[in-house]
Amino acid sequence: MTFKTLDDASLAGQRALVRVDFNVPMADGQVTDDTRLRAALPTIDKIRKAGGKVVLLAHFDRPKGKRVPSMSLKPVVGPLEKLLGAPVVFADDCIGEDAAKVVAGLKDGDVALLENLRFHAGEEANDADFAKALAANGDLYVNDAFSAAHRAHASTEGLAHVLPAYAGESMRRELDALDAALGNPQRPVLGVVGGSKVSTKLELIRNLILKLDRLAIGGGMANTFLFAQGYDVAASYCEKDLADTAKSILDFAAQNDCELLLPIDIVVAEKIEPGGAARVRDLGQLDEHERILDAGPKTVARLTSAMDASKTLIWNGPLGVFETPPFDAGTTAAAKHAAALAKAGKLVAVAGGGDTVAALHHAGVADDFTFVSTAGGAFLEWMEGKTLPGVAALER
Ligand code: ADP
Ligand code: MG
């Protein structure tokens, strides 16, 4: 995969249309978490320093092609100005006269933010005329929103066909990390897939089996595999109708030389409650009302030795109900081990997924991982081996 980056662009005096992800958490018109704003800073700074004009394009929420005042991007301006230490001019529309006037007033190094793209139906429809109307305000296009790259929208895909297209700094970092984890990883490469359901991660598991040397399966989805192998799972969460699918995955892994690591012991309790009595059991040894809520210590120890024996780790999905301690123990121990190896330069450790990111923060180790993707759906589709239209459009 090759794509042009900002290093390939001549930016001085140019209007750069920069697609960012500013779909930030907001409460009462206030930004409550500025992680996504921070993620855009390297690209904005780089263009400004090179003497370019930054025209930011973003969506917020789901206005479905209509102007919904409560879904304006205006509340983002203040926090962004603070982070940048520079003014940000806001345009009340992303196309037409409002946008044209604001962009025409920009001097080299200035920054503008245009109103919510999704106020126009043409955005999600990837309408060619809408893409042209956006392109009227730019000399080049920079996509810095990996998290929106699984959608073929006008600002994530269409624009790349109208203007010279470049990957922004965050996009480049994400693509490099994903390439190091799954595209061209250093071997042996180990995967960890957990979470609640097998059903939502079938394609992902199949793709990982094709690419990895070893794959550990944990979380609620492991119960379905244990059930398929004939173990009693008592009151555990389990997709029993997927037992045959689980068996076919076991075969698929054997055919493709991917060693599957299923749980060898379990942590059980009757209820998911904080501080609940957690018992370590052998497989299948549960009372009628008990549920499997975490990986057992032997399972975790085998996983951490597999990490020691690997050069690369790709992780999606917690090993247990980490939101409710003590059922966070397995996930936290494994996360700490991976983070320590990554920090010591012994393991490329890449993780992603909404709950996975939360679990790594809960364990206090997110910063020690090589890369943690907050891209959600785009990250999962990429793990499934799908072509992301927003990334494909950037390829030279
Ligand atoms: P991600 O968002 O990282 O892709 P998922 O959404 O697939 O992860 O799964 C996360 C959820 O899986 C968490 O809410 C966690 O409580 C749940 N989970 C993990 N292990 C179990 C288990 N043994 N039983 C029930 N739920 C589980
Ligand atoms: Mg989730």
CSV table of N, CA and C in Angstrom, one decimal, residues 154-258:
chain,number,residue,atom,x,y,z
A,154,ALA,N,-18.5,11.7,0.2
A,154,ALA,CA,-17.9,12.7,-0.6
A,154,ALA,C,-16.5,13.2,0.0
A,155,SER,N,-16.5,13.4,1.3
A,155,SER,CA,-15.3,14.0,1.9
A,155,SER,C,-14.3,13.0,2.3
A,156,THR,N,-14.7,11.7,2.3
A,156,THR,CA,-13.7,10.6,2.6
A,156,THR,C,-13.2,9.9,1.4
A,157,GLU,N,-13.9,10.0,0.3
A,157,GLU,CA,-13.6,9.2,-0.9
A,157,GLU,C,-13.7,10.1,-2.1
A,158,GLY,N,-14.8,10.7,-2.4
A,158,GLY,CA,-15.1,11.4,-3.6
A,158,GLY,C,-14.0,12.5,-3.9
A,159,LEU,N,-13.7,13.3,-2.8
A,159,LEU,CA,-12.7,14.4,-3.0
A,159,LEU,C,-11.4,13.9,-3.5
A,160,ALA,N,-11.0,12.7,-3.2
A,160,ALA,CA,-9.7,12.2,-3.6
A,160,ALA,C,-9.6,12.0,-5.1
A,161,HIS,N,-10.8,12.0,-5.8
A,161,HIS,CA,-10.8,11.8,-7.2
A,161,HIS,C,-10.9,13.2,-7.9
A,162,VAL,N,-11.1,14.2,-7.1
A,162,VAL,CA,-11.3,15.6,-7.7
A,162,VAL,C,-10.0,16.4,-7.5
A,163,LEU,N,-9.3,16.2,-6.4
A,163,LEU,CA,-8.1,17.0,-6.1
A,163,LEU,C,-6.9,16.1,-5.8
A,164,PRO,N,-5.7,16.6,-6.0
A,164,PRO,CA,-4.6,15.8,-5.6
A,164,PRO,C,-4.7,15.4,-4.1
A,165,ALA,N,-4.6,14.1,-3.8
A,165,ALA,CA,-4.9,13.6,-2.5
A,165,ALA,C,-3.7,13.1,-1.7
A,166,TYR,N,-3.7,13.4,-0.4
A,166,TYR,CA,-2.6,13.0,0.5
A,166,TYR,C,-3.2,12.5,1.8
A,167,ALA,N,-2.4,11.6,2.4
A,167,ALA,CA,-2.7,11.1,3.8
A,167,ALA,C,-2.2,12.1,4.8
A,168,GLY,N,-3.0,12.5,5.7
A,168,GLY,CA,-2.5,13.4,6.8
A,168,GLY,C,-1.6,12.6,7.8
A,169,GLU,N,-1.1,13.3,8.8
A,169,GLU,CA,-0.2,12.7,9.7
A,169,GLU,C,-0.8,11.6,10.6
A,170,SER,N,-2.0,11.8,11.1
A,170,SER,CA,-2.7,10.8,11.9
A,170,SER,C,-3.0,9.6,11.0
A,171,MET,N,-3.5,9.8,9.8
A,171,MET,CA,-3.8,8.8,8.9
A,171,MET,C,-2.6,7.9,8.6
A,172,ARG,N,-1.5,8.6,8.3
A,172,ARG,CA,-0.2,8.0,8.0
A,172,ARG,C,0.2,7.1,9.2
A,173,ARG,N,0.1,7.6,10.4
A,173,ARG,CA,0.6,6.9,11.6
A,173,ARG,C,-0.3,5.6,11.7
A,174,GLU,N,-1.6,5.8,11.5
A,174,GLU,CA,-2.5,4.7,11.7
A,174,GLU,C,-2.2,3.6,10.6
A,175,LEU,N,-2.0,4.0,9.4
A,175,LEU,CA,-1.8,3.0,8.3
A,175,LEU,C,-0.4,2.4,8.5
A,176,ASP,N,0.6,3.1,9.0
A,176,ASP,CA,1.9,2.5,9.3
A,176,ASP,C,1.8,1.4,10.4
A,177,ALA,N,1.0,1.8,11.4
A,177,ALA,CA,0.9,0.9,12.6
A,177,ALA,C,0.1,-0.4,12.1
A,178,LEU,N,-0.9,-0.2,11.4
A,178,LEU,CA,-1.7,-1.3,10.9
A,178,LEU,C,-0.9,-2.2,10.0
A,179,ASP,N,-0.1,-1.6,9.2
A,179,ASP,CA,0.8,-2.4,8.3
A,179,ASP,C,1.8,-3.2,9.1
A,180,ALA,N,2.3,-2.6,10.2
A,180,ALA,CA,3.3,-3.3,11.0
A,180,ALA,C,2.7,-4.4,11.8
A,181,ALA,N,1.3,-4.3,12.0
A,181,ALA,CA,0.7,-5.3,12.8
A,181,ALA,C,0.1,-6.5,12.0
A,182,LEU,N,-0.3,-6.2,10.8
A,182,LEU,CA,-1.0,-7.2,10.0
A,182,LEU,C,-0.6,-7.3,8.5
A,183,GLY,N,-0.2,-6.1,8.0
A,183,GLY,CA,0.1,-6.1,6.6
A,183,GLY,C,1.5,-6.8,6.3
A,184,ASN,N,2.5,-6.3,7.0
A,184,ASN,CA,3.9,-6.8,6.9
A,184,ASN,C,4.5,-7.0,8.2
A,185,PRO,N,3.9,-7.8,9.1
A,185,PRO,CA,4.4,-7.9,10.5
A,185,PRO,C,5.7,-8.7,10.6
A,186,GLN,N,6.5,-8.3,11.6
A,186,GLN,CA,7.6,-9.2,12.0
A,186,GLN,C,7.0,-10.4,12.7
A,187,ARG,N,7.5,-11.6,12.3
A,187,ARG,CA,7.0,-12.8,12.8
A,187,ARG,C,7.8,-13.4,13.9
A,188,PRO,N,7.3,-14.2,14.8
A,188,PRO,CA,5.9,-14.7,14.8
A,188,PRO,C,4.9,-13.6,15.3
A,189,VAL,N,3.7,-13.6,14.7
A,189,VAL,CA,2.7,-12.7,15.1
A,189,VAL,C,1.5,-13.4,15.8
A,190,LEU,N,1.2,-12.8,16.9
A,190,LEU,CA,0.1,-13.3,17.8
A,190,LEU,C,-1.1,-12.4,17.8
A,191,GLY,N,-2.3,-13.0,17.7
A,191,GLY,CA,-3.5,-12.2,17.8
A,191,GLY,C,-4.2,-12.6,19.1
A,192,VAL,N,-5.0,-11.6,19.6
A,192,VAL,CA,-5.9,-11.9,20.7
A,192,VAL,C,-7.2,-11.3,20.3
A,193,VAL,N,-8.2,-12.2,20.3
A,193,VAL,CA,-9.6,-11.7,20.0
A,193,VAL,C,-10.5,-12.1,21.1
A,194,GLY,N,-11.2,-11.1,21.7
A,194,GLY,CA,-12.1,-11.4,22.8
A,194,GLY,C,-13.4,-10.6,22.6
A,195,GLY,N,-14.0,-10.3,23.7
A,195,GLY,CA,-15.3,-9.6,23.6
A,195,GLY,C,-16.4,-10.6,23.8
A,196,SER,N,-17.6,-10.1,23.6
A,196,SER,CA,-18.8,-10.9,24.0
A,196,SER,C,-19.2,-11.9,22.9
A,197,LYS,N,-19.3,-11.5,21.7
A,197,LYS,CA,-19.9,-12.3,20.6
A,197,LYS,C,-19.0,-12.8,19.6
A,198,VAL,N,-19.1,-14.1,19.2
A,198,VAL,CA,-18.4,-14.6,18.0
A,198,VAL,C,-19.1,-14.1,16.8
A,199,SER,N,-20.5,-13.9,16.9
A,199,SER,CA,-21.2,-13.6,15.7
A,199,SER,C,-20.8,-12.3,15.0
A,200,THR,N,-20.3,-11.3,15.8
A,200,THR,CA,-19.9,-10.0,15.2
A,200,THR,C,-18.5,-10.1,14.7
A,201,LYS,N,-17.8,-11.2,15.0
A,201,LYS,CA,-16.3,-11.1,14.7
A,201,LYS,C,-15.9,-12.3,13.9
A,202,LEU,N,-16.9,-13.0,13.2
A,202,LEU,CA,-16.5,-14.1,12.4
A,202,LEU,C,-15.5,-13.8,11.3
A,203,GLU,N,-15.8,-12.7,10.5
A,203,GLU,CA,-15.0,-12.4,9.4
A,203,GLU,C,-13.6,-12.0,9.9
A,204,LEU,N,-13.6,-11.3,11.0
A,204,LEU,CA,-12.3,-10.9,11.6
A,204,LEU,C,-11.5,-12.1,12.0
A,205,ILE,N,-12.1,-13.1,12.6
A,205,ILE,CA,-11.3,-14.3,13.1
A,205,ILE,C,-10.8,-15.0,11.8
A,206,ARG,N,-11.6,-15.1,10.8
A,206,ARG,CA,-11.2,-15.9,9.6
A,206,ARG,C,-10.0,-15.2,9.0
A,207,ASN,N,-10.1,-13.8,8.9
A,207,ASN,CA,-9.0,-13.1,8.2
A,207,ASN,C,-7.7,-13.2,9.1
A,208,LEU,N,-7.8,-13.2,10.4
A,208,LEU,CA,-6.7,-13.3,11.3
A,208,LEU,C,-6.0,-14.6,11.2
A,209,ILE,N,-6.8,-15.7,11.1
A,209,ILE,CA,-6.3,-17.0,10.9
A,209,ILE,C,-5.4,-17.1,9.7
A,210,LEU,N,-5.8,-16.4,8.6
A,210,LEU,CA,-5.0,-16.5,7.4
A,210,LEU,C,-3.7,-15.8,7.6
A,211,LYS,N,-3.6,-14.8,8.5
A,211,LYS,CA,-2.4,-14.0,8.6
A,211,LYS,C,-1.5,-14.2,9.8
A,212,LEU,N,-2.0,-14.8,10.8
A,212,LEU,CA,-1.3,-14.9,12.1
A,212,LEU,C,-0.7,-16.3,12.3
A,213,ASP,N,0.3,-16.4,13.1
A,213,ASP,CA,0.9,-17.6,13.5
A,213,ASP,C,0.1,-18.3,14.7
A,214,ARG,N,-0.4,-17.4,15.6
A,214,ARG,CA,-1.1,-17.9,16.7
A,214,ARG,C,-2.3,-16.9,17.0
A,215,LEU,N,-3.4,-17.5,17.4
A,215,LEU,CA,-4.6,-16.6,17.8
A,215,LEU,C,-5.2,-17.1,19.1
A,216,ALA,N,-5.2,-16.2,20.1
A,216,ALA,CA,-5.8,-16.6,21.3
A,216,ALA,C,-7.2,-16.1,21.3
A,217,ILE,N,-8.2,-16.9,21.7
A,217,ILE,CA,-9.6,-16.5,21.7
A,217,ILE,C,-10.0,-16.5,23.2
A,218,GLY,N,-10.6,-15.3,23.5
A,218,GLY,CA,-11.0,-15.1,24.9
A,218,GLY,C,-12.3,-14.5,25.0
A,219,GLY,N,-12.7,-14.0,26.2
A,219,GLY,CA,-14.0,-13.3,26.4
A,219,GLY,C,-15.1,-14.3,26.3
A,220,GLY,N,-16.3,-13.7,26.2
A,220,GLY,CA,-17.5,-14.5,26.0
A,220,GLY,C,-17.5,-15.4,24.8
A,221,MET,N,-16.8,-14.9,23.8
A,221,MET,CA,-16.9,-15.7,22.5
A,221,MET,C,-16.2,-17.0,22.7
A,222,ALA,N,-15.2,-17.1,23.6
A,222,ALA,CA,-14.5,-18.4,23.8
A,222,ALA,C,-15.5,-19.4,24.4
A,223,ASN,N,-16.6,-19.0,25.0
A,223,ASN,CA,-17.5,-20.0,25.6
A,223,ASN,C,-18.2,-20.8,24.5
A,224,THR,N,-18.4,-20.1,23.3
A,224,THR,CA,-19.0,-20.8,22.2
A,224,THR,C,-18.1,-21.9,21.7
A,225,PHE,N,-16.8,-21.6,21.7
A,225,PHE,CA,-15.8,-22.6,21.3
A,225,PHE,C,-15.8,-23.8,22.3
A,226,LEU,N,-15.8,-23.4,23.6
A,226,LEU,CA,-15.7,-24.5,24.6
A,226,LEU,C,-17.0,-25.4,24.5
A,227,PHE,N,-18.1,-24.7,24.3
A,227,PHE,CA,-19.4,-25.5,24.1
A,227,PHE,C,-19.3,-26.4,22.9
A,228,ALA,N,-18.7,-25.9,21.8
A,228,ALA,CA,-18.6,-26.7,20.6
A,228,ALA,C,-17.7,-27.9,20.8
A,229,GLN,N,-16.8,-27.8,21.7
A,229,GLN,CA,-15.9,-28.9,22.0
A,229,GLN,C,-16.5,-29.8,23.1
A,230,GLY,N,-17.7,-29.6,23.5
A,230,GLY,CA,-18.4,-30.5,24.4
A,230,GLY,C,-18.3,-30.1,25.9
A,231,TYR,N,-17.7,-29.0,26.2
A,231,TYR,CA,-17.6,-28.6,27.6
A,231,TYR,C,-19.0,-27.9,28.1
A,232,ASP,N,-19.3,-28.2,29.3
A,232,ASP,CA,-20.5,-27.5,29.9
A,232,ASP,C,-20.1,-26.1,30.1
A,233,VAL,N,-21.0,-25.1,29.7
A,233,VAL,CA,-20.8,-23.7,30.0
A,233,VAL,C,-21.8,-23.2,31.0
A,234,ALA,N,-22.7,-24.0,31.5
A,234,ALA,CA,-23.7,-23.7,32.4
A,234,ALA,C,-24.5,-22.4,32.1
A,235,ALA,N,-24.5,-21.4,32.9
A,235,ALA,CA,-25.2,-20.2,32.7
A,235,ALA,C,-24.5,-19.1,31.9
A,236,SER,N,-23.3,-19.5,31.4
A,236,SER,CA,-22.4,-18.5,30.7
A,236,SER,C,-23.1,-17.9,29.4
A,237,TYR,N,-22.7,-16.7,29.1
A,237,TYR,CA,-23.1,-16.2,27.8
A,237,TYR,C,-22.5,-17.1,26.7
A,238,CYS,N,-23.3,-17.6,25.8
A,238,CYS,CA,-22.8,-18.5,24.8
A,238,CYS,C,-23.8,-18.5,23.6
A,239,GLU,N,-23.2,-18.4,22.4
A,239,GLU,CA,-24.1,-18.5,21.2
A,239,GLU,C,-24.1,-20.0,20.7
A,240,LYS,N,-25.0,-20.7,21.3
A,240,LYS,CA,-25.0,-22.2,21.1
A,240,LYS,C,-25.3,-22.5,19.6
A,241,ASP,N,-26.1,-21.6,19.0
A,241,ASP,CA,-26.4,-21.9,17.6
A,241,ASP,C,-25.2,-21.8,16.7
A,242,LEU,N,-24.1,-21.2,17.2
A,242,LEU,CA,-22.9,-21.1,16.4
A,242,LEU,C,-21.9,-22.2,16.6
A,243,ALA,N,-22.3,-23.2,17.3
A,243,ALA,CA,-21.3,-24.3,17.6
A,243,ALA,C,-20.7,-24.9,16.4
A,244,ASP,N,-21.5,-25.1,15.3
A,244,ASP,CA,-20.9,-25.7,14.1
A,244,ASP,C,-19.9,-24.7,13.5
A,245,THR,N,-20.3,-23.4,13.5
A,245,THR,CA,-19.4,-22.4,13.0
A,245,THR,C,-18.1,-22.4,13.7
A,246,ALA,N,-18.2,-22.5,15.0
A,246,ALA,CA,-17.0,-22.6,15.9
A,246,ALA,C,-16.1,-23.7,15.5
A,247,LYS,N,-16.7,-24.9,15.3
A,247,LYS,CA,-16.0,-26.1,14.8
A,247,LYS,C,-15.3,-25.8,13.5
A,248,SER,N,-16.0,-25.2,12.6
A,248,SER,CA,-15.4,-25.0,11.3
A,248,SER,C,-14.3,-24.0,11.4
A,249,ILE,N,-14.3,-23.1,12.3
A,249,ILE,CA,-13.2,-22.2,12.5
A,249,ILE,C,-12.0,-22.9,13.1
A,250,LEU,N,-12.2,-23.9,13.9
A,250,LEU,CA,-11.1,-24.8,14.4
A,250,LEU,C,-10.4,-25.5,13.3
A,251,ASP,N,-11.3,-26.0,12.4
A,251,ASP,CA,-10.7,-26.7,11.2
A,251,ASP,C,-9.9,-25.7,10.3
A,252,PHE,N,-10.5,-24.6,10.1
A,252,PHE,CA,-9.9,-23.6,9.2
A,252,PHE,C,-8.5,-23.2,9.8
A,253,ALA,N,-8.4,-23.0,11.1
A,253,ALA,CA,-7.2,-22.7,11.7
A,253,ALA,C,-6.1,-23.8,11.5
A,254,ALA,N,-6.6,-25.0,11.6
A,254,ALA,CA,-5.7,-26.2,11.4
A,254,ALA,C,-5.2,-26.2,10.0
A,255,GLN,N,-6.1,-26.0,9.0
A,255,GLN,CA,-5.7,-26.0,7.6
A,255,GLN,C,-4.7,-24.9,7.3
A,256,ASN,N,-4.8,-23.8,8.0
A,256,ASN,CA,-4.0,-22.6,7.7
A,256,ASN,C,-2.8,-22.4,8.6
A,257,ASP,N,-2.4,-23.5,9.3
A,257,ASP,CA,-1.3,-23.4,10.2
A,257,ASP,C,-1.3,-22.2,11.2
A,258,CYS,N,-2.5,-21.9,11.7
A,258,CYS,CA,-2.6,-20.9,12.8
A,258,CYS,C,-3.0,-21.7,14.0
